[in-house]
Short mmCIF file of C-alpha atoms and ligand atoms in Angstrom, two decimals:
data_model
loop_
_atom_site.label_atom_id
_atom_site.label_comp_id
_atom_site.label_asym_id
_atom_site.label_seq_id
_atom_site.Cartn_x
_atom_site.Cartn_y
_atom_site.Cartn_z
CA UNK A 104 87.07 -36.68 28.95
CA UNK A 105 83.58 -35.38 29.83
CA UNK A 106 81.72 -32.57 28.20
CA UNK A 107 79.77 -30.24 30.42
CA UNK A 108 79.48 -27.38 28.65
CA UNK A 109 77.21 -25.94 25.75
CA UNK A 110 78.54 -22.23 24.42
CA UNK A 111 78.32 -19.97 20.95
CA UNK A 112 81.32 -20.40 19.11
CA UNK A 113 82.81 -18.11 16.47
CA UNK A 114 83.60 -19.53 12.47
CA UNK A 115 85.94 -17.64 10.32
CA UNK A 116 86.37 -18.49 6.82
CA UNK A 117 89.41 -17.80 4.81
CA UNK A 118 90.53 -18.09 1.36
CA UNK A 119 93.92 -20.49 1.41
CA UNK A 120 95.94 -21.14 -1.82
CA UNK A 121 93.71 -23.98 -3.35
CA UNK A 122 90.12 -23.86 -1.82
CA UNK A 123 88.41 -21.89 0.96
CA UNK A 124 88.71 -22.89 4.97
CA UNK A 125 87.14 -22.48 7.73
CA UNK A 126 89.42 -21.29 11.20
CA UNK A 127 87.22 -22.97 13.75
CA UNK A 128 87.97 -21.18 16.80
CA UNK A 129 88.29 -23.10 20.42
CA UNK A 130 86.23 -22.88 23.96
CA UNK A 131 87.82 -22.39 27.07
CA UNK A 132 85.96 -25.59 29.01
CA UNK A 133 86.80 -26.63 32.47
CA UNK A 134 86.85 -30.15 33.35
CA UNK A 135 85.83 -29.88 36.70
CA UNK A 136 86.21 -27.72 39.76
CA UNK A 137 88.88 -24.75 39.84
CA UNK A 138 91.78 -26.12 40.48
CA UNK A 139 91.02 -28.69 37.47
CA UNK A 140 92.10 -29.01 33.71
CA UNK A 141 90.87 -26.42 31.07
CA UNK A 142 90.56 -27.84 27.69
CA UNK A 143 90.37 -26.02 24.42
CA UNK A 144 87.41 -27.64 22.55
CA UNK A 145 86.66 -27.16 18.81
CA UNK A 146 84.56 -29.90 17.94
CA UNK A 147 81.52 -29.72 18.30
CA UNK A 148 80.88 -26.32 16.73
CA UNK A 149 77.55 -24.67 16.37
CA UNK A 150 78.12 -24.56 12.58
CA UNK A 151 80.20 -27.67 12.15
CA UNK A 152 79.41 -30.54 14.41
CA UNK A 153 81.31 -33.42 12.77
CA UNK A 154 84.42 -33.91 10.53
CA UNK A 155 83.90 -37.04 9.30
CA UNK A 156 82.42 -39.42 11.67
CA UNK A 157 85.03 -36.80 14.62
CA UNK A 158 82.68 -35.23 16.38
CA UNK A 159 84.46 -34.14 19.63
CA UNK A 160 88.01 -32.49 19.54
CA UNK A 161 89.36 -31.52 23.31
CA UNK A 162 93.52 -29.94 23.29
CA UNK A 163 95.18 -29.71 26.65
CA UNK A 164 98.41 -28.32 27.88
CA UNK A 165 101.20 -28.54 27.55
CA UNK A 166 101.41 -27.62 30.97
CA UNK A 167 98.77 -28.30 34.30
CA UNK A 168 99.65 -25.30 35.58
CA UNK A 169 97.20 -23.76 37.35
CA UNK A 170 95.68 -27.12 38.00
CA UNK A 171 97.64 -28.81 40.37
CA UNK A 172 95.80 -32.01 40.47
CA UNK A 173 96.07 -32.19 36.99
CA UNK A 174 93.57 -34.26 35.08
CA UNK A 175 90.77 -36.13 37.41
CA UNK A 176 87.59 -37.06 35.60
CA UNK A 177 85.84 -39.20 37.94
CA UNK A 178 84.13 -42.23 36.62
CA UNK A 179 81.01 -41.05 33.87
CA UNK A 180 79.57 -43.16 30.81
CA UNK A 181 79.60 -43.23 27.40
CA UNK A 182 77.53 -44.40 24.40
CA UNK A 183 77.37 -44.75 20.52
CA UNK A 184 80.85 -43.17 20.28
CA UNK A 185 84.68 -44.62 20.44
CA UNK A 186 87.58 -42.12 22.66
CA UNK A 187 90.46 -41.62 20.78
CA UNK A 188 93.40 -40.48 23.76
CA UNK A 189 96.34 -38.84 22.04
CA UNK A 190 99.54 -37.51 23.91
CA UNK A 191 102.19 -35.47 23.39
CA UNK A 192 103.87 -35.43 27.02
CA UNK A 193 102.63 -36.89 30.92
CA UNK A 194 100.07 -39.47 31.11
CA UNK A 195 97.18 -39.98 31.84
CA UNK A 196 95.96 -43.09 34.06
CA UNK A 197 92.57 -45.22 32.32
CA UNK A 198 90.45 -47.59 34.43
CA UNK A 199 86.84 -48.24 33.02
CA UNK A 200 83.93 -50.57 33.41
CA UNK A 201 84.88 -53.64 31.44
CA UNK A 202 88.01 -54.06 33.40
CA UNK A 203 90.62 -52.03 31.76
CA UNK A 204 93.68 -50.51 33.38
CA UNK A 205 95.84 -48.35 30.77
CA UNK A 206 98.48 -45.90 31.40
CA UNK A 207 98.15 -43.52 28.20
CA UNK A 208 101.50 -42.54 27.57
CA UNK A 209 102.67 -40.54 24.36
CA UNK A 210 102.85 -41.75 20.92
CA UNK A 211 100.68 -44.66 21.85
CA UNK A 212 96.17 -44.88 21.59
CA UNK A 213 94.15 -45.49 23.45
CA UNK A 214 90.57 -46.61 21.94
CA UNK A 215 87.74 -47.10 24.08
CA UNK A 216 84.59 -47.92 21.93
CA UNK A 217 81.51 -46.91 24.00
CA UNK A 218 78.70 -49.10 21.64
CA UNK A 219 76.18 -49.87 24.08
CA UNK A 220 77.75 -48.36 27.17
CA UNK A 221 80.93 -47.76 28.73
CA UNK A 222 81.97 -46.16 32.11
CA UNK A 223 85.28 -44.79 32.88
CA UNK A 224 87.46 -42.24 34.53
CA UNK A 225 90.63 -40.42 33.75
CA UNK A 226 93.27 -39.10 35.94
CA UNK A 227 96.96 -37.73 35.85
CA UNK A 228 98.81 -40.98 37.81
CA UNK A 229 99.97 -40.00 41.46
CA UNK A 230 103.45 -38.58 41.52
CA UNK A 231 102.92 -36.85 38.26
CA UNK A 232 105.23 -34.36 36.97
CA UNK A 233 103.68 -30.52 35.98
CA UNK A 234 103.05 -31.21 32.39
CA UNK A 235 100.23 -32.81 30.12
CA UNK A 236 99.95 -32.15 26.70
CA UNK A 237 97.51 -33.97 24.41
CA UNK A 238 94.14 -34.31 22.89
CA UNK A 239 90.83 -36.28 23.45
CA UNK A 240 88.79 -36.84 20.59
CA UNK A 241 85.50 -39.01 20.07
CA UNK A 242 84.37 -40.75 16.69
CA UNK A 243 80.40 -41.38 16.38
CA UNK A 244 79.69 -44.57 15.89
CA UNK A 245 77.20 -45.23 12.77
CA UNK A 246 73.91 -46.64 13.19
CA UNK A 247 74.79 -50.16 12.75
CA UNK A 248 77.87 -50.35 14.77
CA UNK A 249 76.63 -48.25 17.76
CA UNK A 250 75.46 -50.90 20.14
CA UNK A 251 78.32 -52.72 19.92
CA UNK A 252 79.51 -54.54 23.33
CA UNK A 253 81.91 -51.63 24.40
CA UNK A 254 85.48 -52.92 24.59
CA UNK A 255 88.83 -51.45 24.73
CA UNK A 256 92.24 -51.25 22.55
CA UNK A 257 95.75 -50.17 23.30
CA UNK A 258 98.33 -49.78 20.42
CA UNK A 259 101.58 -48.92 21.12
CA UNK A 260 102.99 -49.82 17.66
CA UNK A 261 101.41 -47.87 14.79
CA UNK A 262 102.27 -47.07 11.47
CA UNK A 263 104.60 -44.78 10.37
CA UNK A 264 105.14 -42.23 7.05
CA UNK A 265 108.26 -40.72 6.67
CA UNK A 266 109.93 -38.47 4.27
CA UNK A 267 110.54 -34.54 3.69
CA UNK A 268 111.01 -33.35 7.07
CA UNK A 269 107.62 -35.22 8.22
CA UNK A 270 106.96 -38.03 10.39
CA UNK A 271 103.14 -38.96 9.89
CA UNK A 272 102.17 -41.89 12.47
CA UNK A 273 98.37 -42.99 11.75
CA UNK A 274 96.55 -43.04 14.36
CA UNK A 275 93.05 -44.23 13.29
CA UNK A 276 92.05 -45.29 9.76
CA UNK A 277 94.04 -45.19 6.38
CA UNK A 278 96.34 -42.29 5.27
CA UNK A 279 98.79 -43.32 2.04
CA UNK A 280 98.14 -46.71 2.13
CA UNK A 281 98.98 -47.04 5.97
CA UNK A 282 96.26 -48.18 8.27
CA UNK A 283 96.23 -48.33 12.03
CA UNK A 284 95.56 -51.49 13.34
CA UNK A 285 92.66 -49.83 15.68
CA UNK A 286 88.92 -51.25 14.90
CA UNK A 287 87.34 -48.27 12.97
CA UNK A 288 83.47 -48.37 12.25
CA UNK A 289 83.54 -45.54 9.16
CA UNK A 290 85.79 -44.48 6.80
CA UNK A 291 88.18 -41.99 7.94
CA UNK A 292 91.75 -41.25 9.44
CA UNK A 293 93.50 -39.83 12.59
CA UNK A 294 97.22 -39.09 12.23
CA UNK A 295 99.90 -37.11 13.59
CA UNK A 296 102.33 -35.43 11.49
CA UNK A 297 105.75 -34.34 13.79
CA UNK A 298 107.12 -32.07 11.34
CA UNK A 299 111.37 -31.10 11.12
CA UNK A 300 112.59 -27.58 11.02
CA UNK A 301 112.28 -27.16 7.63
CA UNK A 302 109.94 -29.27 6.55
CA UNK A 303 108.04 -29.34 3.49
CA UNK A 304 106.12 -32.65 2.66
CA UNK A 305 102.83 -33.07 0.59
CA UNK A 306 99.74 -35.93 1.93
CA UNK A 307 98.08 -37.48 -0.53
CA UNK A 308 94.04 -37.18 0.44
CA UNK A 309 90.77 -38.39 -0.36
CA UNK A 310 88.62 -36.08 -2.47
CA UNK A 311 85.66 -37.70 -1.52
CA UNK A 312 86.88 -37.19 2.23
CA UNK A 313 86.56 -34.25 4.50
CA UNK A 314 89.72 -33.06 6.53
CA UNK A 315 90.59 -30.75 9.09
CA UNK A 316 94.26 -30.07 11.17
CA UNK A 317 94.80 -28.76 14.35
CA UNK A 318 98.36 -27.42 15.56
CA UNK A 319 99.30 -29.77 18.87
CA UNK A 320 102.86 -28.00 19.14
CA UNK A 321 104.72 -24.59 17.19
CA UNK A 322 103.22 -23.11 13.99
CA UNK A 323 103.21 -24.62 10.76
CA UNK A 324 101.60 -23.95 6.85
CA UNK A 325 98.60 -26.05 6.07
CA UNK A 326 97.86 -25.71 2.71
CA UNK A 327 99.49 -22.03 3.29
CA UNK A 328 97.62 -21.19 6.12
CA UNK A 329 99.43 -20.24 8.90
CA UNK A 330 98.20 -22.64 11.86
CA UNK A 331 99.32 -22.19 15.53
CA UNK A 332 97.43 -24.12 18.80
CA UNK A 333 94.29 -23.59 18.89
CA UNK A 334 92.04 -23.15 16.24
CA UNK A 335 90.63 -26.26 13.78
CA UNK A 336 91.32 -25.41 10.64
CA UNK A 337 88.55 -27.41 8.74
CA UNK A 338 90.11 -28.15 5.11
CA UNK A 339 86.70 -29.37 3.25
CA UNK A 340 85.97 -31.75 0.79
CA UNK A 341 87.76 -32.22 -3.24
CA UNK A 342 91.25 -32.18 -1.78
CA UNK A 343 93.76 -34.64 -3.54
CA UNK A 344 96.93 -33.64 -1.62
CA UNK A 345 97.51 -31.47 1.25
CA UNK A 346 100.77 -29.59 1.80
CA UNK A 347 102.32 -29.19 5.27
CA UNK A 348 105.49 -26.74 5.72
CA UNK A 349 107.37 -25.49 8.91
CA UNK A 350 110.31 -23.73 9.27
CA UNK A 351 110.55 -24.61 12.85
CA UNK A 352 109.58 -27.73 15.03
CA UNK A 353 106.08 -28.49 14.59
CA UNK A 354 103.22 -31.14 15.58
CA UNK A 355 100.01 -31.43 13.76
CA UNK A 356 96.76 -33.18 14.29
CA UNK A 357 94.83 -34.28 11.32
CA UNK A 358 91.21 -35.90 11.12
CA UNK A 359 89.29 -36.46 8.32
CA UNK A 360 86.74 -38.85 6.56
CA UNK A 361 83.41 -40.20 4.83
CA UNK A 362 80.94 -37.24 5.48
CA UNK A 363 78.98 -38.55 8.31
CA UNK A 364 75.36 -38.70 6.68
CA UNK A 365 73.21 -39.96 10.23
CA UNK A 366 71.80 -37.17 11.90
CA UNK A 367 72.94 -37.52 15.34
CA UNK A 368 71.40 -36.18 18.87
CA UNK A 369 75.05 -35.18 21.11
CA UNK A 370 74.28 -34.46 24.64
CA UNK A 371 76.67 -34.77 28.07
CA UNK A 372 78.96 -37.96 27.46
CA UNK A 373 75.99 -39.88 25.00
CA UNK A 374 75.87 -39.82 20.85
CA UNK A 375 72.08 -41.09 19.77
CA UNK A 376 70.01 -40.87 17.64
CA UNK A 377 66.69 -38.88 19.40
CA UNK A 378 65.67 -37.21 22.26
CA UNK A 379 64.48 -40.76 23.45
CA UNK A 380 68.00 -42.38 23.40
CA UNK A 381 69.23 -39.88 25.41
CA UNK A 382 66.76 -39.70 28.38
CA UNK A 383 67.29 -43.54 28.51
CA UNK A 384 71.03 -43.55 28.34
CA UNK A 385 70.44 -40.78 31.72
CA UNK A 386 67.94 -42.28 33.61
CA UNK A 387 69.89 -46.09 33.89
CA UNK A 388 73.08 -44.38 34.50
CA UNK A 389 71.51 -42.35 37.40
CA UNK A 390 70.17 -45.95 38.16
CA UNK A 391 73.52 -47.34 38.52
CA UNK A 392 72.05 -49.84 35.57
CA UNK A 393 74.20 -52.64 34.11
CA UNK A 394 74.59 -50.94 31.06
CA UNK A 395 77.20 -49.14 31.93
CA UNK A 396 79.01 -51.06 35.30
CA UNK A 397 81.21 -50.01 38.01
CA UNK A 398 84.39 -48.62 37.21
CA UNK A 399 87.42 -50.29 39.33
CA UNK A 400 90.18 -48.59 41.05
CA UNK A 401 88.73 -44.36 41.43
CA UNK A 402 89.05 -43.97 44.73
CA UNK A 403 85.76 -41.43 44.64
CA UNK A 404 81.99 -41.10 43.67
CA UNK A 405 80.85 -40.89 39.88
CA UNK A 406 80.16 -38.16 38.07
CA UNK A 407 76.15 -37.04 38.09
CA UNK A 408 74.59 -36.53 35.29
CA UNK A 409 73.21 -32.67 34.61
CA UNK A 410 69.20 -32.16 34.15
CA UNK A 411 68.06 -32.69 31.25
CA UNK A 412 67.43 -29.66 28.82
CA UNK A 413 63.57 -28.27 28.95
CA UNK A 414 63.35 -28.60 25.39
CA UNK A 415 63.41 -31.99 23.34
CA UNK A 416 67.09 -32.50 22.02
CA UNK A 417 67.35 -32.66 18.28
CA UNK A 418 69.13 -34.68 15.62
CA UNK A 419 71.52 -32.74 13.90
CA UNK A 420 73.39 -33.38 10.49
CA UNK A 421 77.13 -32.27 10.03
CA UNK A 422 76.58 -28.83 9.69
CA UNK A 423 73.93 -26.31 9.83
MN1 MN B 128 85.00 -39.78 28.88
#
């Protein structure tokens, strides 16, 4: 996933049953040309740029349609962030710079830690059916983790909550006592909950935590608020439990963790931590550098990076 786009974005807040929440509504970004994926992104926000150490929060599908060629992100870099790929239905075909070829299929991650640098590119596999449904999201790597040499992780076996009408498979982190095997660099959790007709099943939390759910598939009650795909509904801080209810088929997203306390500069496909880091992180990838590599097997050109803003980019904390 690459971000190319910068636009206002509306918050609503809302009183629920125990505390106040904030609907976080999505942007209509296209990946590439027009005949490529649009993605609904709610992270980063103007007013809320970080859930947790989550800062980036892409939906797509479920179906390609009108984007033939599905997904095709041509090879671009990364830095001081891990890519968390999530999906629900198709795949989605990984090569990058340290040598990794993944097929992303659903109900497995795929965890590519940027540190230092990364390069890689993302496309639906050839002979792939009309539908892609999932979710790209990026964690920012803390200060003393983000130069990390950038590697790679795919887990096809995680672990698994059930009860109530709710299966909750953790993704990233620690929910309940469950903790995905994934390399984590902050305190915080990814899961999915795939919620019964019917269902009606309480999470225990983290009050020290911040949360936030996002609807992948039908319309459920988070915490009584009716959530349908789209929006992220960001849930706040001092929560012990968290109820989740559904009278028909449903599939949530929750994210949540340790308030993120760095200040962070976000710009194009780089986390850093000034204007300085960023300009760098450009310049040797428009130099073909060794920082980030050649990525094996895209039959095409990488992506360019855009021109760098007129202004000086600055850090910003979690929310404004
Ligand atoms: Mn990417």
């Amino acid at each position: 996933m690459s971000n190319l786009e910068r636009k206002p974005v509306e918050v609503i807040c809302r009183e629920s049953g125990s505390s106040s929440v904030e609907v976080l509504e999505p942007r209509l970004v296209p990946l590439g040309g027009p005949r490529a994926l649009t993605v609904q992104r709610t992270l980063p926000q103007r007013a809320r740029s970080l859930v947790g150490a989550w800062c980036f929060a892409d939906a797509y599908g479920p179906t390609l349609a009108p984007a033939p060629m599905g997904m095709n992100t041509p090879p671009h870099p990364h830095t001081g962030l891990q890519t968390v790929s999530w999906l629900v239905a198709g795949d989605v075909l990984h090569h990058d710079s340290v040598g990794s070829t993944q097929l992303v299929s659903p109900g497995q991650l795929n965890l590519m830690t940027a540190g230092h640098g990364i390069a890689h590119s993302e496309q639906s596999p050839p002979g792939h059916g009309p539908t892609l449904h999932g979710v790209q999201l990026w964690t920012a790597l803390p200060d003393d983790a983000r130069s990390v040499a950038p590697h790679f992780e795919h887990h096809p076996d995680l672990p698994v909550l059930a009860g109530s009408g709710a299966t909750i498979t953790v993704i990233m982190g620690e929910l309940d006592g469950q903790r995905s095997p994934a390399e984590v660099y902050s305190p915080l959790v990814g899961a999915e909950a795939d919620l019964a007709a019917g269902a009606d099943a309480r999470l225990p939390l983290r009050p020290e935590w911040e949360y936030a759910a996002l609807a992948l598939a039908g319309q459920a009650e988070v915490d009584g608020v009716a959530l349908a795909p789209g929006p992220l509904l960001y849930l706040g801080l001092g929560r012990s439990d968290l109820t989740l209810r559904a009278d028909r088929a449903a599939r949530l997203l929750l994210i949540g963790g340790e308030p993120f306390a760095e200040h962070l500069v976000m710009w194009w496909n780089f986390v850093g931590r000034d204007h300085e880091d960023i300009v760098e992180a450009r310049e040797q990838w428009m130099a073909a550098d060794r920082r980030f590599g050649p990525v094996p097997g895209y039959p095409g050109a990488p992506l360019a990076a855009p021109s760098m803003p007129s202004t000086r980019l600055r850090p910003r904390g979690r929310q404004r």
